[in-house]
Amino acid sequence: MRIGVILPNTNLYGGVKRFYELGSVFLKLGHEFIIFTPEGIPSSWYKGHIETETLSQISAYPLDALFITEIRFLEDLLKADVRRRIFYFVRASDDIRMLKKHPEVEVFANSTNVLEIARRKYKIEAFEAFGGINTRSYYSKELKPKQAGEPYTIMCFGRLAEKKKGTMLVVKACEQLYKKGYNLKLLLFDTPVNEKAKAKIDNFRTKVPYEFVLNHPVERNVELYHKADIFVAAEKKAGYSNTGAEAMASGIPLIATSSGTRDFLIHNETGIVVSRWSCKIRKAIVYLIEHPGVLQNLAKNGRKKIEEFDWEALANRIIAHI
């Protein structure tokens, strides 16, 4: 099959990365895969070989299936020479009511979170295309007892320019614990996608000892996660928490809101579910620090659970459906 996707750009966003991961598997399975963007600029972070074309050239490519992830590309989807038209619902905050006028457009959901929104809010049924994670790129960290004076490293996604990611809630929780005498270190990371994101990082300050890693090679992310003892994701209106899934696949115990994590984060079994308050995050961090046995069990169970959402399994499920 020849499969395509229209993306806004090739920057390192979760919804963009999803199609590089899926595209890699599609190619491995013997299919063609093409990414169309308004500017047609190839990714600077992806190390594989996926064809990128300008959106204006899409008429030259008859396709078996074409995906979009943003409603603004709906007209392009409808005009394209394609057998199956698919809207992949990846952001819980998107308004998709326009799709009710176009039954020829199928809807895929990347998580239970957005599936339920599609059904409840828009009365739209969606194909369950949940996931994913590259389980071959991530492996569990050996969690060892802390030595005297060794800090606990608390890791979170450093997308400061997007408040919905909840980075500052994690920072605030750590600041409160550090003030109380807990020996902590913050580990933040991001690949800035624009000048606003870069400026926010440049101006970031906290009294907690911290490391802010920028532009870390995606293919070596497991090395970064293995610097952490606990990962915290305090998102809201997320479709699928890529960083939460990656941390879990790296054998790092996860504390997170239910936003984007409901398919793999089971409270007190594969991680700890918290509400979006710094005090709740703080208490969860303290609980894991004071109960190292629980920390280890959550890490082990989390790794086993996340294997259900491997990109290869998802790609095969999609191919079988289309």
mmCIF file of C-alpha atoms in Angstrom:
data_model
loop_
_atom_site.group_PDB
_atom_site.id
_atom_site.type_symbol
_atom_site.label_atom_id
_atom_site.label_comp_id
_atom_site.label_asym_id
_atom_site.label_seq_id
_atom_site.Cartn_x
_atom_site.Cartn_y
_atom_site.Cartn_z
ATOM 1 C CA MET A 1 0.000 0.000 0.000
ATOM 2 C CA ARG A 2 0.956 3.630 -0.432
ATOM 3 C CA ILE A 3 0.204 5.502 2.796
ATOM 4 C CA GLY A 4 0.534 9.222 3.463
ATOM 5 C CA VAL A 5 0.027 11.757 6.225
ATOM 6 C CA ILE A 6 -0.410 15.519 6.188
ATOM 7 C CA LEU A 7 1.427 17.109 9.119
ATOM 8 C CA PRO A 8 1.815 20.808 10.029
ATOM 9 C CA ASN A 9 5.613 20.427 10.174
ATOM 10 C CA THR A 10 8.319 17.897 11.007
ATOM 11 C CA ASN A 11 9.298 19.355 14.397
ATOM 12 C CA LEU A 12 9.531 17.111 17.443
ATOM 13 C CA TYR A 13 5.939 17.124 18.644
ATOM 14 C CA GLY A 14 4.220 13.984 19.894
ATOM 15 C CA GLY A 15 1.747 13.871 17.032
ATOM 16 C CA VAL A 16 4.569 14.260 14.502
ATOM 17 C CA LYS A 17 6.797 11.661 16.137
ATOM 18 C CA ARG A 18 3.871 9.214 16.041
ATOM 19 C CA PHE A 19 3.975 9.138 12.248
ATOM 20 C CA TYR A 20 7.730 8.819 12.012
ATOM 21 C CA GLU A 21 7.482 5.793 14.290
ATOM 22 C CA LEU A 22 4.535 4.299 12.410
ATOM 23 C CA GLY A 23 6.051 5.211 9.053
ATOM 24 C CA SER A 24 9.235 3.368 9.904
ATOM 25 C CA VAL A 25 7.239 0.218 10.592
ATOM 26 C CA PHE A 26 5.091 0.659 7.473
ATOM 27 C CA LEU A 27 8.275 0.796 5.385
ATOM 28 C CA LYS A 28 9.659 -2.253 7.184
ATOM 29 C CA LEU A 29 6.463 -4.111 6.314
ATOM 30 C CA GLY A 30 6.978 -3.325 2.633
ATOM 31 C CA HIS A 31 4.578 -0.413 2.207
ATOM 32 C CA GLU A 32 5.290 3.084 0.871
ATOM 33 C CA PHE A 33 4.991 6.016 3.277
ATOM 34 C CA ILE A 34 5.115 9.738 2.523
ATOM 35 C CA ILE A 35 4.898 12.760 4.820
ATOM 36 C CA PHE A 36 3.339 15.914 3.370
ATOM 37 C CA THR A 37 3.811 19.303 5.043
ATOM 38 C CA PRO A 38 3.122 22.854 3.830
ATOM 39 C CA GLU A 39 6.858 23.521 3.479
ATOM 40 C CA GLY A 40 8.079 19.996 2.725
ATOM 41 C CA ILE A 41 11.117 20.345 4.989
ATOM 42 C CA PRO A 42 12.524 16.989 6.212
ATOM 43 C CA SER A 43 12.944 16.358 9.930
ATOM 44 C CA SER A 44 16.201 17.440 11.552
ATOM 45 C CA TRP A 45 15.895 14.928 14.415
ATOM 46 C CA TYR A 46 14.800 11.723 12.641
ATOM 47 C CA LYS A 47 17.703 9.547 11.484
ATOM 48 C CA GLY A 48 15.823 7.189 9.167
ATOM 49 C CA HIS A 49 14.705 7.631 5.568
ATOM 50 C CA ILE A 50 11.101 8.743 5.131
ATOM 51 C CA GLU A 51 10.063 10.691 2.041
ATOM 52 C CA THR A 52 8.906 14.254 2.686
ATOM 53 C CA GLU A 53 7.001 16.306 0.104
ATOM 54 C CA THR A 54 5.312 19.696 0.007
ATOM 55 C CA LEU A 55 1.561 19.561 0.471
ATOM 56 C CA SER A 56 1.075 21.321 -2.871
ATOM 57 C CA GLN A 57 2.430 18.187 -4.603
ATOM 58 C CA ILE A 58 -0.069 15.766 -3.045
ATOM 59 C CA SER A 59 -2.179 15.531 -6.226
ATOM 60 C CA ALA A 60 0.734 13.725 -7.893
ATOM 61 C CA TYR A 61 0.490 10.886 -5.355
ATOM 62 C CA PRO A 62 -2.494 8.531 -5.577
ATOM 63 C CA LEU A 63 -2.749 6.930 -2.141
ATOM 64 C CA ASP A 64 -4.408 3.957 -0.505
ATOM 65 C CA ALA A 65 -4.739 5.776 2.818
ATOM 66 C CA LEU A 66 -4.145 9.363 3.913
ATOM 67 C CA PHE A 67 -4.080 10.594 7.505
ATOM 68 C CA ILE A 68 -4.423 14.049 9.001
ATOM 69 C CA THR A 69 -4.121 15.045 12.661
ATOM 70 C CA GLU A 70 -5.471 18.602 12.396
ATOM 71 C CA ILE A 71 -8.882 19.765 11.160
ATOM 72 C CA ARG A 72 -7.278 22.619 9.193
ATOM 73 C CA PHE A 73 -6.091 20.030 6.659
ATOM 74 C CA LEU A 74 -9.568 18.546 6.170
ATOM 75 C CA GLU A 75 -10.088 20.181 2.764
ATOM 76 C CA ASP A 76 -6.742 18.817 1.570
ATOM 77 C CA LEU A 77 -7.787 15.370 2.763
ATOM 78 C CA LEU A 78 -11.122 15.575 0.939
ATOM 79 C CA LYS A 79 -9.547 16.722 -2.335
ATOM 80 C CA ALA A 80 -6.747 14.150 -2.379
ATOM 81 C CA ASP A 81 -6.753 11.114 -4.683
ATOM 82 C CA VAL A 82 -7.083 8.516 -1.926
ATOM 83 C CA ARG A 83 -9.042 5.366 -1.130
ATOM 84 C CA ARG A 84 -9.275 5.773 2.683
ATOM 85 C CA ARG A 85 -9.444 9.156 4.397
ATOM 86 C CA ILE A 86 -8.540 9.134 8.104
ATOM 87 C CA PHE A 87 -8.489 11.733 10.856
ATOM 88 C CA TYR A 88 -6.185 10.538 13.654
ATOM 89 C CA PHE A 89 -7.512 12.130 16.855
ATOM 90 C CA VAL A 90 -4.368 12.775 18.924
ATOM 91 C CA ARG A 91 -5.150 15.940 20.944
ATOM 92 C CA ALA A 92 -8.008 15.844 23.420
ATOM 93 C CA SER A 93 -8.500 19.612 23.119
ATOM 94 C CA ASP A 94 -9.261 19.551 19.365
ATOM 95 C CA ASP A 95 -12.789 20.370 18.175
ATOM 96 C CA ILE A 96 -13.747 17.641 15.710
ATOM 97 C CA ARG A 97 -17.488 18.327 15.301
ATOM 98 C CA MET A 98 -16.941 19.222 11.623
ATOM 99 C CA LEU A 99 -16.201 15.562 10.928
ATOM 100 C CA LYS A 100 -19.874 14.700 11.491
ATOM 101 C CA LYS A 101 -20.562 16.325 8.111
ATOM 102 C CA HIS A 102 -18.073 14.004 6.427
ATOM 103 C CA PRO A 103 -18.896 10.325 7.043
ATOM 104 C CA GLU A 104 -16.342 9.421 4.365
ATOM 105 C CA VAL A 105 -13.627 10.422 6.828
ATOM 106 C CA GLU A 106 -12.790 7.704 9.339
ATOM 107 C CA VAL A 107 -11.627 8.613 12.837
ATOM 108 C CA PHE A 108 -8.804 6.900 14.679
ATOM 109 C CA ALA A 109 -8.163 7.506 18.406
ATOM 110 C CA ASN A 110 -4.684 7.315 19.905
ATOM 111 C CA SER A 111 -5.919 6.597 23.444
ATOM 112 C CA THR A 112 -8.936 5.831 25.575
ATOM 113 C CA ASN A 113 -8.877 9.468 26.664
ATOM 114 C CA VAL A 114 -9.676 10.800 23.180
ATOM 115 C CA LEU A 115 -11.873 7.843 22.222
ATOM 116 C CA GLU A 116 -14.268 8.704 25.044
ATOM 117 C CA ILE A 117 -14.235 12.390 24.082
ATOM 118 C CA ALA A 118 -15.107 11.489 20.487
ATOM 119 C CA ARG A 119 -18.011 9.362 21.659
ATOM 120 C CA ARG A 120 -19.299 11.506 24.518
ATOM 121 C CA LYS A 121 -18.797 15.025 23.185
ATOM 122 C CA TYR A 122 -19.151 14.534 19.437
ATOM 123 C CA LYS A 123 -21.118 11.252 19.136
ATOM 124 C CA ILE A 124 -18.423 9.980 16.771
ATOM 125 C CA GLU A 125 -17.163 6.407 16.790
ATOM 126 C CA ALA A 126 -13.419 5.888 16.398
ATOM 127 C CA PHE A 127 -11.096 3.012 15.643
ATOM 128 C CA GLU A 128 -8.913 2.106 18.629
ATOM 129 C CA ALA A 129 -5.389 2.880 17.423
ATOM 130 C CA PHE A 130 -3.828 3.238 20.874
ATOM 131 C CA GLY A 131 -0.123 3.600 21.528
ATOM 132 C CA GLY A 132 2.690 3.406 21.055
ATOM 133 C CA ILE A 133 6.277 2.844 22.122
ATOM 134 C CA ASN A 134 9.416 1.406 20.559
ATOM 135 C CA THR A 135 10.164 -1.348 23.055
ATOM 136 C CA ARG A 136 13.407 -2.260 21.281
ATOM 137 C CA SER A 137 14.844 1.217 21.866
ATOM 138 C CA TYR A 138 13.995 1.261 25.573
ATOM 139 C CA TYR A 139 15.006 -1.169 28.278
ATOM 140 C CA SER A 140 14.683 -1.244 32.055
ATOM 141 C CA LYS A 141 17.100 0.474 34.375
ATOM 142 C CA GLU A 142 18.541 -1.439 37.305
ATOM 143 C CA LEU A 143 17.200 0.453 40.313
ATOM 144 C CA LYS A 144 19.783 0.340 43.094
ATOM 145 C CA PRO A 145 19.451 1.525 46.707
ATOM 146 C CA LYS A 146 20.563 5.111 47.202
ATOM 147 C CA GLN A 147 23.944 5.722 48.801
ATOM 148 C CA ALA A 148 24.313 8.248 51.621
ATOM 149 C CA GLY A 149 24.152 11.782 50.233
ATOM 150 C CA GLU A 150 23.013 10.654 46.782
ATOM 151 C CA PRO A 151 20.030 12.679 45.521
ATOM 152 C CA TYR A 152 16.824 11.342 44.021
ATOM 153 C CA THR A 153 16.553 12.532 40.447
ATOM 154 C CA ILE A 154 13.043 13.623 39.484
ATOM 155 C CA MET A 155 12.548 13.868 35.739
ATOM 156 C CA CYS A 156 9.879 15.649 33.701
ATOM 157 C CA PHE A 157 9.318 16.969 30.200
ATOM 158 C CA GLY A 158 10.587 20.543 29.980
ATOM 159 C CA ARG A 159 8.104 22.001 27.463
ATOM 160 C CA LEU A 160 7.741 25.193 29.517
ATOM 161 C CA ALA A 161 6.014 27.113 26.716
ATOM 162 C CA GLU A 162 2.994 24.786 26.914
ATOM 163 C CA LYS A 163 1.334 25.096 30.336
ATOM 164 C CA LYS A 164 -0.800 22.037 29.673
ATOM 165 C CA LYS A 165 2.341 19.893 29.992
ATOM 166 C CA GLY A 166 2.438 20.777 33.707
ATOM 167 C CA THR A 167 6.207 21.202 33.956
ATOM 168 C CA MET A 168 6.024 23.985 36.527
ATOM 169 C CA LEU A 169 3.709 21.922 38.741
ATOM 170 C CA VAL A 170 6.463 19.325 38.985
ATOM 171 C CA VAL A 171 9.077 22.017 39.600
ATOM 172 C CA LYS A 172 6.944 23.549 42.355
ATOM 173 C CA ALA A 173 6.477 20.173 44.055
ATOM 174 C CA CYS A 174 10.236 19.585 43.998
ATOM 175 C CA GLU A 175 10.942 23.085 45.309
ATOM 176 C CA GLN A 176 8.650 22.442 48.259
ATOM 177 C CA LEU A 177 10.367 19.146 49.033
ATOM 178 C CA TYR A 178 13.833 20.602 48.611
ATOM 179 C CA LYS A 179 12.928 23.384 51.058
ATOM 180 C CA LYS A 180 11.875 20.702 53.547
ATOM 181 C CA GLY A 181 15.271 19.064 53.291
ATOM 182 C CA TYR A 182 14.741 16.308 50.736
ATOM 183 C CA ASN A 183 17.842 15.608 48.699
ATOM 184 C CA LEU A 184 16.527 16.058 45.147
ATOM 185 C CA LYS A 185 17.767 16.884 41.676
ATOM 186 C CA LEU A 186 15.527 17.931 38.791
ATOM 187 C CA LEU A 187 16.144 16.585 35.304
ATOM 188 C CA LEU A 188 14.287 18.376 32.523
ATOM 189 C CA PHE A 189 14.584 17.885 28.778
ATOM 190 C CA ASP A 190 13.189 19.308 25.569
ATOM 191 C CA THR A 191 13.930 19.963 21.926
ATOM 192 C CA PRO A 192 12.679 23.559 21.497
ATOM 193 C CA VAL A 193 10.297 23.765 18.551
ATOM 194 C CA ASN A 194 10.267 27.572 18.238
ATOM 195 C CA GLU A 195 11.759 30.764 19.670
ATOM 196 C CA LYS A 196 9.111 31.025 22.392
ATOM 197 C CA ALA A 197 10.026 27.579 23.689
ATOM 198 C CA LYS A 198 13.723 28.417 23.620
ATOM 199 C CA ALA A 199 13.199 31.722 25.450
ATOM 200 C CA LYS A 200 11.201 30.022 28.206
ATOM 201 C CA ILE A 201 14.026 27.562 28.757
ATOM 202 C CA ASP A 202 16.678 30.292 28.698
ATOM 203 C CA ASN A 203 14.809 32.134 31.451
ATOM 204 C CA PHE A 204 14.132 29.071 33.606
ATOM 205 C CA ARG A 205 15.383 29.240 37.203
ATOM 206 C CA THR A 206 14.815 27.146 40.331
ATOM 207 C CA LYS A 207 16.532 26.731 43.693
ATOM 208 C CA VAL A 208 16.493 22.967 43.268
ATOM 209 C CA PRO A 209 19.700 21.580 41.727
ATOM 210 C CA TYR A 210 18.814 20.789 38.132
ATOM 211 C CA GLU A 211 19.987 19.777 34.702
ATOM 212 C CA PHE A 212 18.143 20.927 31.579
ATOM 213 C CA VAL A 213 19.037 18.753 28.596
ATOM 214 C CA LEU A 214 18.380 20.237 25.152
ATOM 215 C CA ASN A 215 18.204 18.553 21.756
ATOM 216 C CA HIS A 216 19.065 15.120 23.072
ATOM 217 C CA PRO A 217 19.220 12.570 20.221
ATOM 218 C CA VAL A 218 15.852 10.808 20.122
ATOM 219 C CA GLU A 219 17.433 7.445 19.354
ATOM 220 C CA ARG A 220 19.391 7.686 22.639
ATOM 221 C CA ASN A 221 16.522 8.802 24.880
ATOM 222 C CA VAL A 222 16.807 5.706 27.064
ATOM 223 C CA GLU A 223 20.190 6.997 28.292
ATOM 224 C CA LEU A 224 18.466 10.163 29.432
ATOM 225 C CA TYR A 225 15.616 8.375 31.200
ATOM 226 C CA HIS A 226 18.100 6.149 33.001
ATOM 227 C CA LYS A 227 19.488 9.211 34.780
ATOM 228 C CA ALA A 228 16.158 9.452 36.612
ATOM 229 C CA ASP A 229 14.742 7.718 39.671
ATOM 230 C CA ILE A 230 11.151 8.922 39.200
ATOM 231 C CA PHE A 231 9.366 10.416 36.201
ATOM 232 C CA VAL A 232 6.448 12.824 36.652
ATOM 233 C CA ALA A 233 3.935 13.818 33.952
ATOM 234 C CA ALA A 234 1.384 16.429 35.039
ATOM 235 C CA GLU A 235 -0.407 16.922 31.724
ATOM 236 C CA LYS A 236 -3.948 17.980 30.970
ATOM 237 C CA LYS A 237 -5.972 17.454 27.785
ATOM 238 C CA ALA A 238 -3.355 15.050 26.469
ATOM 239 C CA GLY A 239 -4.138 12.432 23.866
ATOM 240 C CA TYR A 240 -1.320 10.003 24.587
ATOM 241 C CA SER A 241 1.554 10.725 26.975
ATOM 242 C CA ASN A 242 4.625 9.863 24.907
ATOM 243 C CA THR A 243 7.084 10.822 27.637
ATOM 244 C CA GLY A 244 5.150 8.856 30.256
ATOM 245 C CA ALA A 245 5.213 5.793 28.015
ATOM 246 C CA GLU A 246 8.929 6.219 27.306
ATOM 247 C CA ALA A 247 9.746 6.533 30.999
ATOM 248 C CA MET A 248 7.738 3.404 31.767
ATOM 249 C CA ALA A 249 9.476 1.506 28.957
ATOM 250 C CA SER A 250 12.804 2.608 30.468
ATOM 251 C CA GLY A 251 11.890 1.017 33.786
ATOM 252 C CA ILE A 252 11.398 4.337 35.564
ATOM 253 C CA PRO A 253 8.463 4.511 38.020
ATOM 254 C CA LEU A 254 5.787 6.905 36.757
ATOM 255 C CA ILE A 255 3.733 9.467 38.648
ATOM 256 C CA ALA A 256 1.177 11.067 36.347
ATOM 257 C CA THR A 257 -2.271 12.497 35.875
ATOM 258 C CA SER A 258 -4.759 10.323 34.028
ATOM 259 C CA SER A 259 -4.479 12.613 31.014
ATOM 260 C CA GLY A 260 -2.965 10.590 28.172
ATOM 261 C CA THR A 261 -2.031 7.687 30.454
ATOM 262 C CA ARG A 262 -5.255 5.796 31.142
ATOM 263 C CA ASP A 263 -4.359 2.889 28.880
ATOM 264 C CA PHE A 264 -1.139 1.993 30.684
ATOM 265 C CA LEU A 265 -1.062 3.738 34.075
ATOM 266 C CA ILE A 266 -2.926 1.684 36.669
ATOM 267 C CA HIS A 267 -2.876 3.261 40.116
ATOM 268 C CA ASN A 268 -0.599 1.438 42.585
ATOM 269 C CA GLU A 269 0.051 -1.283 40.008
ATOM 270 C CA THR A 270 2.021 0.248 37.123
ATOM 271 C CA GLY A 271 2.498 3.698 38.629
ATOM 272 C CA ILE A 272 0.787 6.355 40.714
ATOM 273 C CA VAL A 273 -2.116 8.426 39.420
ATOM 274 C CA VAL A 274 -2.332 11.946 40.846
ATOM 275 C CA SER A 275 -4.593 14.939 40.359
ATOM 276 C CA ARG A 276 -3.054 18.046 38.823
ATOM 277 C CA TRP A 277 -1.911 19.761 42.030
ATOM 278 C CA SER A 278 1.679 20.233 43.168
ATOM 279 C CA CYS A 279 0.760 19.037 46.679
ATOM 280 C CA LYS A 280 -0.486 15.716 45.263
ATOM 281 C CA ILE A 281 2.645 15.337 43.152
ATOM 282 C CA ARG A 282 4.770 16.137 46.196
ATOM 283 C CA LYS A 283 3.069 13.474 48.322
ATOM 284 C CA ALA A 284 3.490 10.855 45.602
ATOM 285 C CA ILE A 285 7.204 11.605 45.272
ATOM 286 C CA VAL A 286 7.666 11.311 49.031
ATOM 287 C CA TYR A 287 5.752 8.028 49.075
ATOM 288 C CA LEU A 288 8.048 6.459 46.481
ATOM 289 C CA ILE A 289 11.186 7.782 48.158
ATOM 290 C CA GLU A 290 10.078 6.329 51.480
ATOM 291 C CA HIS A 291 8.924 3.002 49.983
ATOM 292 C CA PRO A 292 11.729 1.769 47.699
ATOM 293 C CA GLY A 293 10.123 -1.664 47.401
ATOM 294 C CA VAL A 294 6.974 -0.119 45.946
ATOM 295 C CA LEU A 295 9.108 1.990 43.616
ATOM 296 C CA GLN A 296 10.810 -1.112 42.236
ATOM 297 C CA ASN A 297 7.555 -3.040 41.803
ATOM 298 C CA LEU A 298 5.892 -0.178 39.932
ATOM 299 C CA ALA A 299 8.882 0.088 37.616
ATOM 300 C CA LYS A 300 8.799 -3.649 36.872
ATOM 301 C CA ASN A 301 5.029 -3.787 36.348
ATOM 302 C CA GLY A 302 5.084 -0.633 34.250
ATOM 303 C CA ARG A 303 7.633 -2.019 31.829
ATOM 304 C CA LYS A 304 5.580 -5.182 31.359
ATOM 305 C CA LYS A 305 2.368 -3.216 30.758
ATOM 306 C CA ILE A 306 3.796 -0.770 28.223
ATOM 307 C CA GLU A 307 4.967 -3.615 25.999
ATOM 308 C CA GLU A 308 1.325 -4.005 24.936
ATOM 309 C CA PHE A 309 1.595 -0.694 23.061
ATOM 310 C CA ASP A 310 4.566 -1.381 20.810
ATOM 311 C CA TRP A 311 4.614 0.581 17.523
ATOM 312 C CA GLU A 312 4.929 -2.610 15.477
ATOM 313 C CA ALA A 313 1.767 -4.049 17.017
ATOM 314 C CA LEU A 314 -0.069 -0.786 16.349
ATOM 315 C CA ALA A 315 1.195 -0.507 12.751
ATOM 316 C CA ASN A 316 0.072 -4.066 12.020
ATOM 317 C CA ARG A 317 -3.317 -3.330 13.554
ATOM 318 C CA ILE A 318 -3.713 -0.262 11.340
ATOM 319 C CA ILE A 319 -2.639 -2.123 8.189
ATOM 320 C CA ALA A 320 -5.119 -4.904 8.912
ATOM 321 C CA HIS A 321 -7.882 -2.313 9.320
ATOM 322 C CA ILE A 322 -7.240 -0.236 6.205
#
